mmCIF file as gemmi writes it, N, C-alpha and C atoms, coordinates in Angstrom:
data_model
loop_
_atom_site.group_PDB
_atom_site.id
_atom_site.type_symbol
_atom_site.label_atom_id
_atom_site.label_alt_id
_atom_site.label_comp_id
_atom_site.label_asym_id
_atom_site.label_entity_id
_atom_site.label_seq_id
_atom_site.pdbx_PDB_ins_code
_atom_site.Cartn_x
_atom_site.Cartn_y
_atom_site.Cartn_z
_atom_site.occupancy
_atom_site.B_iso_or_equiv
_atom_site.pdbx_formal_charge
_atom_site.auth_seq_id
_atom_site.auth_asym_id
_atom_site.pdbx_PDB_model_num
ATOM 1 N N . UNK Axp A 1 ? -6.097 -54.554 -21.957 1 0 ? 1 A 1
ATOM 2 C CA . UNK Axp A 1 ? -5.201 -55.634 -21.618 1 0 ? 1 A 1
ATOM 3 C C . UNK Axp A 1 ? -5.463 -56.812 -22.542 1 0 ? 1 A 1
ATOM 4 N N . UNK Axp A 2 ? -4.4 -57.56 -22.88 1 0 ? 2 A 1
ATOM 5 C CA . UNK Axp A 2 ? -4.553 -58.697 -23.778 1 0 ? 2 A 1
ATOM 6 C C . UNK Axp A 2 ? -5.162 -59.892 -23.089 1 0 ? 2 A 1
ATOM 7 N N . UNK Axp A 3 ? -5.537 -60.926 -23.866 1 0 ? 3 A 1
ATOM 8 C CA . UNK Axp A 3 ? -6.144 -62.103 -23.279 1 0 ? 3 A 1
ATOM 9 C C . UNK Axp A 3 ? -5.244 -62.832 -22.285 1 0 ? 3 A 1
ATOM 10 N N . UNK Axp A 4 ? -3.924 -62.847 -22.542 1 0 ? 4 A 1
ATOM 11 C CA . UNK Axp A 4 ? -3.004 -63.444 -21.619 1 0 ? 4 A 1
ATOM 12 C C . UNK Axp A 4 ? -3.034 -62.79 -20.281 1 0 ? 4 A 1
ATOM 13 N N . UNK Axp A 5 ? -3.049 -61.495 -20.258 1 0 ? 5 A 1
ATOM 14 C CA . UNK Axp A 5 ? -3.117 -60.698 -19.014 1 0 ? 5 A 1
ATOM 15 C C . UNK Axp A 5 ? -4.382 -60.965 -18.27 1 0 ? 5 A 1
ATOM 16 N N . UNK Axp A 6 ? -5.507 -61.089 -19.004 1 0 ? 6 A 1
ATOM 17 C CA . UNK Axp A 6 ? -6.807 -61.323 -18.435 1 0 ? 6 A 1
ATOM 18 C C . UNK Axp A 6 ? -6.791 -62.723 -17.78 1 0 ? 6 A 1
ATOM 19 N N . UNK Axp A 7 ? -6.186 -63.717 -18.377 1 0 ? 7 A 1
ATOM 20 C CA . UNK Axp A 7 ? -6.115 -65.055 -17.825 1 0 ? 7 A 1
ATOM 21 C C . UNK Axp A 7 ? -5.308 -65.089 -16.59 1 0 ? 7 A 1
ATOM 22 N N . UNK Axp A 8 ? -4.176 -64.341 -16.541 1 0 ? 8 A 1
ATOM 23 C CA . UNK Axp A 8 ? -3.389 -64.249 -15.376 1 0 ? 8 A 1
ATOM 24 C C . UNK Axp A 8 ? -4.142 -63.677 -14.235 1 0 ? 8 A 1
ATOM 25 N N . UNK Axp A 9 ? -4.83 -62.593 -14.488 1 0 ? 9 A 1
ATOM 26 C CA . UNK Axp A 9 ? -5.646 -61.91 -13.432 1 0 ? 9 A 1
ATOM 27 C C . UNK Axp A 9 ? -6.728 -62.854 -12.924 1 0 ? 9 A 1
ATOM 28 N N . UNK Axp A 10 ? -7.346 -63.614 -13.831 1 0 ? 10 A 1
ATOM 29 C CA . UNK Axp A 10 ? -8.444 -64.548 -13.421 1 0 ? 10 A 1
ATOM 30 C C . UNK Axp A 10 ? -7.839 -65.63 -12.524 1 0 ? 10 A 1
ATOM 31 N N . UNK Axp A 11 ? -6.647 -66.135 -12.898 1 0 ? 11 A 1
ATOM 32 C CA . UNK Axp A 11 ? -6.002 -67.166 -12.101 1 0 ? 11 A 1
ATOM 33 C C . UNK Axp A 11 ? -5.663 -66.646 -10.707 1 0 ? 11 A 1
ATOM 34 N N . UNK Axp A 12 ? -5.107 -65.477 -10.611 1 0 ? 12 A 1
ATOM 35 C CA . UNK Axp A 12 ? -4.773 -64.858 -9.297 1 0 ? 12 A 1
ATOM 36 C C . UNK Axp A 12 ? -6.056 -64.702 -8.463 1 0 ? 12 A 1
ATOM 37 N N . UNK Axp A 13 ? -7.046 -64.182 -9.063 1 0 ? 13 A 1
ATOM 38 C CA . UNK Axp A 13 ? -8.292 -63.943 -8.335 1 0 ? 13 A 1
ATOM 39 C C . UNK Axp A 13 ? -8.898 -65.245 -7.837 1 0 ? 13 A 1
ATOM 40 N N . UNK Axp A 14 ? -8.869 -66.275 -8.649 1 0 ? 14 A 1
ATOM 41 C CA . UNK Axp A 14 ? -9.415 -67.576 -8.221 1 0 ? 14 A 1
ATOM 42 C C . UNK Axp A 14 ? -8.623 -68.096 -7.041 1 0 ? 14 A 1
ATOM 43 N N . UNK Axp A 15 ? -7.34 -68.003 -7.063 1 0 ? 15 A 1
ATOM 44 C CA . UNK Axp A 15 ? -6.528 -68.493 -5.941 1 0 ? 15 A 1
ATOM 45 C C . UNK Axp A 15 ? -6.84 -67.723 -4.653 1 0 ? 15 A 1
ATOM 46 N N . UNK Axp A 16 ? -7.004 -66.428 -4.772 1 0 ? 16 A 1
ATOM 47 C CA . UNK Axp A 16 ? -7.284 -65.596 -3.612 1 0 ? 16 A 1
ATOM 48 C C . UNK Axp A 16 ? -8.675 -65.881 -3.038 1 0 ? 16 A 1
ATOM 49 N N . UNK Axp A 17 ? -9.656 -66.159 -3.927 1 0 ? 17 A 1
ATOM 50 C CA . UNK Axp A 17 ? -10.988 -66.398 -3.432 1 0 ? 17 A 1
ATOM 51 C C . UNK Axp A 17 ? -11.223 -67.799 -2.922 1 0 ? 17 A 1
ATOM 52 N N . UNK Axp A 18 ? -10.369 -68.737 -3.381 1 0 ? 18 A 1
ATOM 53 C CA . UNK Axp A 18 ? -10.498 -70.112 -2.949 1 0 ? 18 A 1
ATOM 54 C C . UNK Axp A 18 ? -9.765 -70.383 -1.649 1 0 ? 18 A 1
ATOM 55 N N . UNK Axp A 19 ? -10.448 -70.611 -0.62 1 0 ? 19 A 1
ATOM 56 C CA . UNK Axp A 19 ? -9.706 -70.865 0.691 1 0 ? 19 A 1
ATOM 57 C C . UNK Axp A 19 ? -8.959 -72.209 0.637 1 0 ? 19 A 1
ATOM 58 N N . UNK Axp A 20 ? -7.732 -72.166 1.143 1 0 ? 20 A 1
ATOM 59 C CA . UNK Axp A 20 ? -6.885 -73.377 1.227 1 0 ? 20 A 1
ATOM 60 C C . UNK Axp A 20 ? -7.385 -74.192 2.426 1 0 ? 20 A 1
ATOM 61 N N . UNK Axp A 21 ? -7.445 -75.497 2.184 1 0 ? 21 A 1
ATOM 62 C CA . UNK Axp A 21 ? -7.807 -76.398 3.301 1 0 ? 21 A 1
ATOM 63 C C . UNK Axp A 21 ? -6.567 -76.618 4.157 1 0 ? 21 A 1
ATOM 64 N N . UNK Axp A 22 ? -5.396 -76.426 3.607 1 0 ? 22 A 1
ATOM 65 C CA . UNK Axp A 22 ? -4.2 -76.602 4.326 1 0 ? 22 A 1
ATOM 66 C C . UNK Axp A 22 ? -3.804 -75.324 5.086 1 0 ? 22 A 1
ATOM 67 N N . UNK Axp A 23 ? -3.798 -75.319 6.445 1 0 ? 23 A 1
ATOM 68 C CA . UNK Axp A 23 ? -3.521 -74.127 7.154 1 0 ? 23 A 1
ATOM 69 C C . UNK Axp A 23 ? -2.091 -73.604 6.93 1 0 ? 23 A 1
ATOM 70 N N . UNK Axp A 24 ? -1.171 -74.467 6.514 1 0 ? 24 A 1
ATOM 71 C CA . UNK Axp A 24 ? 0.211 -73.953 6.19 1 0 ? 24 A 1
ATOM 72 C C . UNK Axp A 24 ? 0.144 -73.072 4.963 1 0 ? 24 A 1
ATOM 73 N N . UNK Axp A 25 ? -0.628 -73.463 3.932 1 0 ? 25 A 1
ATOM 74 C CA . UNK Axp A 25 ? -0.74 -72.713 2.759 1 0 ? 25 A 1
ATOM 75 C C . UNK Axp A 25 ? -1.358 -71.308 3.093 1 0 ? 25 A 1
ATOM 76 N N . UNK Axp A 26 ? -2.347 -71.313 3.938 1 0 ? 26 A 1
ATOM 77 C CA . UNK Axp A 26 ? -2.995 -70.051 4.402 1 0 ? 26 A 1
ATOM 78 C C . UNK Axp A 26 ? -1.968 -69.216 5.12 1 0 ? 26 A 1
ATOM 79 N N . UNK Axp A 27 ? -1.183 -69.806 5.989 1 0 ? 27 A 1
ATOM 80 C CA . UNK Axp A 27 ? -0.164 -69.025 6.756 1 0 ? 27 A 1
ATOM 81 C C . UNK Axp A 27 ? 0.881 -68.486 5.777 1 0 ? 27 A 1
ATOM 82 N N . UNK Axp A 28 ? 1.307 -69.257 4.781 1 0 ? 28 A 1
ATOM 83 C CA . UNK Axp A 28 ? 2.277 -68.782 3.864 1 0 ? 28 A 1
ATOM 84 C C . UNK Axp A 28 ? 1.753 -67.508 3.157 1 0 ? 28 A 1
ATOM 85 N N . UNK Axp A 29 ? 0.518 -67.504 2.719 1 0 ? 29 A 1
ATOM 86 C CA . UNK Axp A 29 ? 0.003 -66.33 2.064 1 0 ? 29 A 1
ATOM 87 C C . UNK Axp A 29 ? 0.03 -65.125 2.965 1 0 ? 29 A 1
ATOM 88 N N . UNK Axp A 30 ? -0.305 -65.322 4.276 1 0 ? 30 A 1
ATOM 89 C CA . UNK Axp A 30 ? -0.325 -64.2 5.219 1 0 ? 30 A 1
ATOM 90 C C . UNK Axp A 30 ? 1.111 -63.697 5.398 1 0 ? 30 A 1
ATOM 91 N N . UNK Axp A 31 ? 2.06 -64.58 5.594 1 0 ? 31 A 1
ATOM 92 C CA . UNK Axp A 31 ? 3.482 -64.24 5.808 1 0 ? 31 A 1
ATOM 93 C C . UNK Axp A 31 ? 4.034 -63.521 4.557 1 0 ? 31 A 1
ATOM 94 N N . UNK Axp A 32 ? 3.681 -63.994 3.398 1 0 ? 32 A 1
ATOM 95 C CA . UNK Axp A 32 ? 4.29 -63.417 2.161 1 0 ? 32 A 1
ATOM 96 C C . UNK Axp A 32 ? 3.682 -61.986 1.914 1 0 ? 32 A 1
ATOM 97 N N . UNK Axp A 33 ? 2.557 -61.686 2.528 1 0 ? 33 A 1
ATOM 98 C CA . UNK Axp A 33 ? 2.096 -60.289 2.43 1 0 ? 33 A 1
ATOM 99 C C . UNK Axp A 33 ? 2.95 -59.322 3.224 1 0 ? 33 A 1
ATOM 100 N N . UNK Axp A 34 ? 3.654 -59.885 4.286 1 0 ? 34 A 1
ATOM 101 C CA . UNK Axp A 34 ? 4.474 -59.049 5.15 1 0 ? 34 A 1
ATOM 102 C C . UNK Axp A 34 ? 5.959 -59.045 4.741 1 0 ? 34 A 1
ATOM 103 N N . UNK Axp A 35 ? 6.442 -60.122 4.18 1 0 ? 35 A 1
ATOM 104 C CA . UNK Axp A 35 ? 7.88 -60.28 3.892 1 0 ? 35 A 1
ATOM 105 C C . UNK Axp A 35 ? 8.08 -60.078 2.377 1 0 ? 35 A 1
ATOM 106 N N . UNK Axp A 36 ? 8.768 -59.01 1.984 1 0 ? 36 A 1
ATOM 107 C CA . UNK Axp A 36 ? 9.052 -58.735 0.587 1 0 ? 36 A 1
ATOM 108 C C . UNK Axp A 36 ? 9.942 -59.809 0.001 1 0 ? 36 A 1
ATOM 109 N N . UNK Axp A 37 ? 9.824 -60.108 -1.294 1 0 ? 37 A 1
ATOM 110 C CA . UNK Axp A 37 ? 10.652 -61.108 -1.961 1 0 ? 37 A 1
ATOM 111 C C . UNK Axp A 37 ? 12.166 -60.936 -1.745 1 0 ? 37 A 1
ATOM 112 N N . UNK Axp A 38 ? 12.613 -59.679 -1.665 1 0 ? 38 A 1
ATOM 113 C CA . UNK Axp A 38 ? 14.013 -59.417 -1.464 1 0 ? 38 A 1
ATOM 114 C C . UNK Axp A 38 ? 14.549 -59.881 -0.133 1 0 ? 38 A 1
ATOM 115 N N . UNK Axp A 39 ? 13.659 -60.101 0.826 1 0 ? 39 A 1
ATOM 116 C CA . UNK Axp A 39 ? 14.026 -60.5 2.16 1 0 ? 39 A 1
ATOM 117 C C . UNK Axp A 39 ? 13.905 -61.987 2.384 1 0 ? 39 A 1
ATOM 118 N N . UNK Axp A 40 ? 13.371 -62.714 1.353 1 0 ? 40 A 1
ATOM 119 C CA . UNK Axp A 40 ? 13.141 -64.143 1.501 1 0 ? 40 A 1
ATOM 120 C C . UNK Axp A 40 ? 14.47 -64.845 1.132 1 0 ? 40 A 1
ATOM 121 N N . UNK Axp A 41 ? 14.809 -65.845 1.923 1 0 ? 41 A 1
ATOM 122 C CA . UNK Axp A 41 ? 16.051 -66.539 1.718 1 0 ? 41 A 1
ATOM 123 C C . UNK Axp A 41 ? 15.961 -67.569 0.546 1 0 ? 41 A 1
ATOM 124 N N . UNK Axp A 42 ? 17.05 -68.168 0.19 1 0 ? 42 A 1
ATOM 125 C CA . UNK Axp A 42 ? 17.089 -69.155 -0.944 1 0 ? 42 A 1
ATOM 126 C C . UNK Axp A 42 ? 16.234 -70.381 -0.735 1 0 ? 42 A 1
ATOM 127 N N . UNK Axp A 43 ? 16.006 -70.728 0.517 1 0 ? 43 A 1
ATOM 128 C CA . UNK Axp A 43 ? 15.215 -71.944 0.794 1 0 ? 43 A 1
ATOM 129 C C . UNK Axp A 43 ? 13.761 -71.663 1.063 1 0 ? 43 A 1
ATOM 130 N N . UNK Axp A 44 ? 13.311 -70.442 0.803 1 0 ? 44 A 1
ATOM 131 C CA . UNK Axp A 44 ? 11.912 -70.03 1.171 1 0 ? 44 A 1
ATOM 132 C C . UNK Axp A 44 ? 10.885 -70.996 0.611 1 0 ? 44 A 1
ATOM 133 N N . UNK Axp A 45 ? 10.829 -71.159 -0.715 1 0 ? 45 A 1
ATOM 134 C CA . UNK Axp A 45 ? 9.797 -72.026 -1.313 1 0 ? 45 A 1
ATOM 135 C C . UNK Axp A 45 ? 9.935 -73.448 -0.809 1 0 ? 45 A 1
ATOM 136 N N . UNK Axp A 46 ? 11.111 -73.994 -0.74 1 0 ? 46 A 1
ATOM 137 C CA . UNK Axp A 46 ? 11.292 -75.34 -0.271 1 0 ? 46 A 1
ATOM 138 C C . UNK Axp A 46 ? 10.745 -75.524 1.15 1 0 ? 46 A 1
ATOM 139 N N . UNK Axp A 47 ? 11.05 -74.572 2.017 1 0 ? 47 A 1
ATOM 140 C CA . UNK Axp A 47 ? 10.596 -74.625 3.423 1 0 ? 47 A 1
ATOM 141 C C . UNK Axp A 47 ? 9.068 -74.74 3.435 1 0 ? 47 A 1
ATOM 142 N N . UNK Axp A 48 ? 8.357 -73.893 2.733 1 0 ? 48 A 1
ATOM 143 C CA . UNK Axp A 48 ? 6.915 -73.896 2.762 1 0 ? 48 A 1
ATOM 144 C C . UNK Axp A 48 ? 6.319 -75.167 2.184 1 0 ? 48 A 1
ATOM 145 N N . UNK Axp A 49 ? 6.927 -75.631 1.048 1 0 ? 49 A 1
ATOM 146 C CA . UNK Axp A 49 ? 6.452 -76.888 0.453 1 0 ? 49 A 1
ATOM 147 C C . UNK Axp A 49 ? 6.614 -78.089 1.352 1 0 ? 49 A 1
ATOM 148 N N . UNK Axp A 50 ? 7.752 -78.104 2.128 1 0 ? 50 A 1
ATOM 149 C CA . UNK Axp A 50 ? 7.957 -79.204 3.005 1 0 ? 50 A 1
ATOM 150 C C . UNK Axp A 50 ? 6.936 -79.178 4.175 1 0 ? 50 A 1
ATOM 151 N N . UNK Axp A 51 ? 6.664 -77.978 4.71 1 0 ? 51 A 1
ATOM 152 C CA . UNK Axp A 51 ? 5.669 -77.865 5.764 1 0 ? 51 A 1
ATOM 153 C C . UNK Axp A 51 ? 4.3 -78.269 5.282 1 0 ? 51 A 1
ATOM 154 N N . UNK Axp A 52 ? 3.916 -77.874 4.071 1 0 ? 52 A 1
ATOM 155 C CA . UNK Axp A 52 ? 2.61 -78.268 3.53 1 0 ? 52 A 1
ATOM 156 C C . UNK Axp A 52 ? 2.555 -79.788 3.359 1 0 ? 52 A 1
ATOM 157 N N . UNK Axp A 53 ? 3.605 -80.395 2.846 1 0 ? 53 A 1
ATOM 158 C CA . UNK Axp A 53 ? 3.608 -81.834 2.597 1 0 ? 53 A 1
ATOM 159 C C . UNK Axp A 53 ? 3.558 -82.571 3.98 1 0 ? 53 A 1
ATOM 160 N N . UNK Axp A 54 ? 4.282 -82.043 4.919 1 0 ? 54 A 1
ATOM 161 C CA . UNK Axp A 54 ? 4.311 -82.667 6.291 1 0 ? 54 A 1
ATOM 162 C C . UNK Axp A 54 ? 2.872 -82.717 6.855 1 0 ? 54 A 1
ATOM 163 N N . UNK Axp A 55 ? 2.144 -81.666 6.702 1 0 ? 55 A 1
ATOM 164 C CA . UNK Axp A 55 ? 0.761 -81.655 7.206 1 0 ? 55 A 1
ATOM 165 C C . UNK Axp A 55 ? -0.133 -82.596 6.465 1 0 ? 55 A 1
ATOM 166 N N . UNK Axp A 56 ? 0.066 -82.736 5.149 1 0 ? 56 A 1
ATOM 167 C CA . UNK Axp A 56 ? -0.721 -83.586 4.316 1 0 ? 56 A 1
ATOM 168 C C . UNK Axp A 56 ? -0.381 -85.086 4.476 1 0 ? 56 A 1
ATOM 169 N N . UNK Axp A 57 ? 0.693 -85.382 5.139 1 0 ? 57 A 1
ATOM 170 C CA . UNK Axp A 57 ? 1.091 -86.789 5.322 1 0 ? 57 A 1
ATOM 171 C C . UNK Axp A 57 ? 0.145 -87.427 6.327 1 0 ? 57 A 1
ATOM 172 N N . UNK Axp A 58 ? -0.363 -88.642 5.996 1 0 ? 58 A 1
ATOM 173 C CA . UNK Axp A 58 ? -1.26 -89.31 6.908 1 0 ? 58 A 1
ATOM 174 C C . UNK Axp A 58 ? -0.613 -89.644 8.251 1 0 ? 58 A 1
ATOM 175 N N . UNK Axp A 59 ? -1.35 -89.624 9.284 1 0 ? 59 A 1
ATOM 176 C CA . UNK Axp A 59 ? -0.81 -89.923 10.6 1 0 ? 59 A 1
ATOM 177 C C . UNK Axp A 59 ? -1.178 -88.922 11.619 1 0 ? 59 A 1
ATOM 178 N N . UNK Axp A 60 ? -0.875 -89.179 12.887 1 0 ? 60 A 1
ATOM 179 C CA . UNK Axp A 60 ? -1.15 -88.267 13.975 1 0 ? 60 A 1
ATOM 180 C C . UNK Axp A 60 ? 0.147 -87.596 14.396 1 0 ? 60 A 1
ATOM 181 N N . UNK Axp A 61 ? 0.261 -86.301 14.049 1 0 ? 61 A 1
ATOM 182 C CA . UNK Axp A 61 ? 1.474 -85.561 14.301 1 0 ? 61 A 1
ATOM 183 C C . UNK Axp A 61 ? 1.285 -84.671 15.528 1 0 ? 61 A 1
ATOM 184 N N . UNK Axp A 62 ? 0.306 -84.941 16.344 1 0 ? 62 A 1
ATOM 185 C CA . UNK Axp A 62 ? 0.072 -84.098 17.47 1 0 ? 62 A 1
ATOM 186 C C . UNK Axp A 62 ? 0.986 -84.263 18.664 1 0 ? 62 A 1
ATOM 187 N N . UNK Axp A 63 ? 1.777 -85.331 18.661 1 0 ? 63 A 1
ATOM 188 C CA . UNK Axp A 63 ? 2.706 -85.548 19.75 1 0 ? 63 A 1
ATOM 189 C C . UNK Axp A 63 ? 3.966 -86.273 19.205 1 0 ? 63 A 1
ATOM 190 N N . UNK Axp A 64 ? 5.043 -86.118 19.942 1 0 ? 64 A 1
ATOM 191 C CA . UNK Axp A 64 ? 6.335 -86.759 19.515 1 0 ? 64 A 1
ATOM 192 C C . UNK Axp A 64 ? 6.335 -88.227 19.895 1 0 ? 64 A 1
ATOM 193 N N . UNK Axp A 65 ? 7.405 -88.891 19.537 1 0 ? 65 A 1
ATOM 194 C CA . UNK Axp A 65 ? 7.534 -90.332 19.807 1 0 ? 65 A 1
ATOM 195 C C . UNK Axp A 65 ? 7.565 -90.618 21.315 1 0 ? 65 A 1
ATOM 196 N N . UNK Axp A 66 ? 8.139 -89.681 22.086 1 0 ? 66 A 1
ATOM 197 C CA . UNK Axp A 66 ? 8.263 -89.905 23.513 1 0 ? 66 A 1
ATOM 198 C C . UNK Axp A 66 ? 7.154 -89.173 24.253 1 0 ? 66 A 1
ATOM 199 N N . UNK Axp A 67 ? 6.146 -88.718 23.561 1 0 ? 67 A 1
ATOM 200 C CA . UNK Axp A 67 ? 5.06 -87.957 24.207 1 0 ? 67 A 1
ATOM 201 C C . UNK Axp A 67 ? 4.206 -88.813 25.107 1 0 ? 67 A 1
ATOM 202 N N . UNK Axp A 68 ? 3.306 -88.191 25.81 1 0 ? 68 A 1
ATOM 203 C CA . UNK Axp A 68 ? 2.406 -88.964 26.766 1 0 ? 68 A 1
ATOM 204 C C . UNK Axp A 68 ? 1.487 -89.879 25.914 1 0 ? 68 A 1
ATOM 205 N N . UNK Axp A 69 ? 1.126 -90.985 26.513 1 0 ? 69 A 1
ATOM 206 C CA . UNK Axp A 69 ? 0.253 -91.995 25.865 1 0 ? 69 A 1
ATOM 207 C C . UNK Axp A 69 ? -1.194 -91.664 26.095 1 0 ? 69 A 1
């Protein structure tokens, strides 16, 4: 295999070995193991990016605006 292929494999391995702190990113990896690319809709990537960003946004998201105090 050429050096480019080796670099790609190293990159993939590093991502798989490095645990994500974001549970949404971990969930995405698990779901993508089950859902083949052909079955993923056009908004697939955007959906996951928005969920990841939502979780990374500062604040307490554990209850809604009208939730218990």
